[in-house]
């Protein structure tokens, strides 16, 4: 398999002094779902934002190390260029434009691509095929949809960018277990059907074990454990790591 993303010993700081990520190295293969596990404040979200370069809007920067996408360094690029190359982040909290309809939110996701009318219609139809609930709610203001539907909308809007790699930040947070399972099944389906790659920051170890191929455990800004998810579980290493983090 070909590595689509590689982080090489990155260190991230905020406000030129606050060390948020000390030493993170990881890789994501083409068509693979990878979990980034850890407690609150471990550095998961910061790592994702370092990849998407959204840390620049929070006065953060990658101080050392490097980030490679498809073999090329993407450090110091602006977030819109990162999206154009095929990386899109779905932020924690199911961000959407609540006053806009579901379909208007999806159309906003295609803005950077500037697709033709035909291409835009095809992209919308594909998202509605993956998320039938969104098709039913296409004319509904996003603020009046459920938490699960808003998470689907956030992922659907990411798909409108025609990504190669999706960064998901805590997709299960605040959702009922049944809805969470539905969303992770969709993630697995997208990975299989579209050969999309996913890097998912997640606290729910059960979901990670069930749906991801590789896992990295991060603690206090450092990767302390990594490997095949099932092998890590069978060896008990993930459980011990989580007990150590008091999760």
JSON list of N, CA and C in Angstrom, two decimals, residues 137 144 158 221 226 241:
[
{"chain": "A", "resi": 137, "resn": "UNK", "atom": "N", "xyz": [-34.06, 15.78, 3.90]},
{"chain": "A", "resi": 137, "resn": "UNK", "atom": "CA", "xyz": [-34.03, 17.08, 4.59]},
{"chain": "A", "resi": 137, "resn": "UNK", "atom": "C", "xyz": [-33.38, 18.18, 3.74]},
{"chain": "A", "resi": 144, "resn": "UNK", "atom": "N", "xyz": [-32.30, 22.96, 12.17]},
{"chain": "A", "resi": 144, "resn": "UNK", "atom": "CA", "xyz": [-33.48, 22.20, 12.60]},
{"chain": "A", "resi": 144, "resn": "UNK", "atom": "C", "xyz": [-33.31, 20.70, 12.38]},
{"chain": "A", "resi": 158, "resn": "UNK", "atom": "N", "xyz": [-17.86, 17.74, 3.38]},
{"chain": "A", "resi": 158, "resn": "UNK", "atom": "CA", "xyz": [-16.46, 17.41, 3.11]},
{"chain": "A", "resi": 158, "resn": "UNK", "atom": "C", "xyz": [-16.33, 16.62, 1.81]},
{"chain": "A", "resi": 221, "resn": "UNK", "atom": "N", "xyz": [0.88, 14.99, 24.02]},
{"chain": "A", "resi": 221, "resn": "UNK", "atom": "CA", "xyz": [1.53, 15.46, 22.81]},
{"chain": "A", "resi": 221, "resn": "UNK", "atom": "C", "xyz": [2.57, 14.55, 22.21]},
{"chain": "A", "resi": 226, "resn": "UNK", "atom": "N", "xyz": [1.59, 2.49, 18.84]},
{"chain": "A", "resi": 226, "resn": "UNK", "atom": "CA", "xyz": [1.03, 2.45, 17.49]},
{"chain": "A", "resi": 226, "resn": "UNK", "atom": "C", "xyz": [1.08, 1.03, 16.94]},
{"chain": "A", "resi": 241, "resn": "UNK", "atom": "N", "xyz": [-2.70, 1.43, 27.93]},
{"chain": "A", "resi": 241, "resn": "UNK", "atom": "CA", "xyz": [-2.43, 2.84, 27.63]},
{"chain": "A", "resi": 241, "resn": "UNK", "atom": "C", "xyz": [-3.57, 3.71, 28.10]}
]
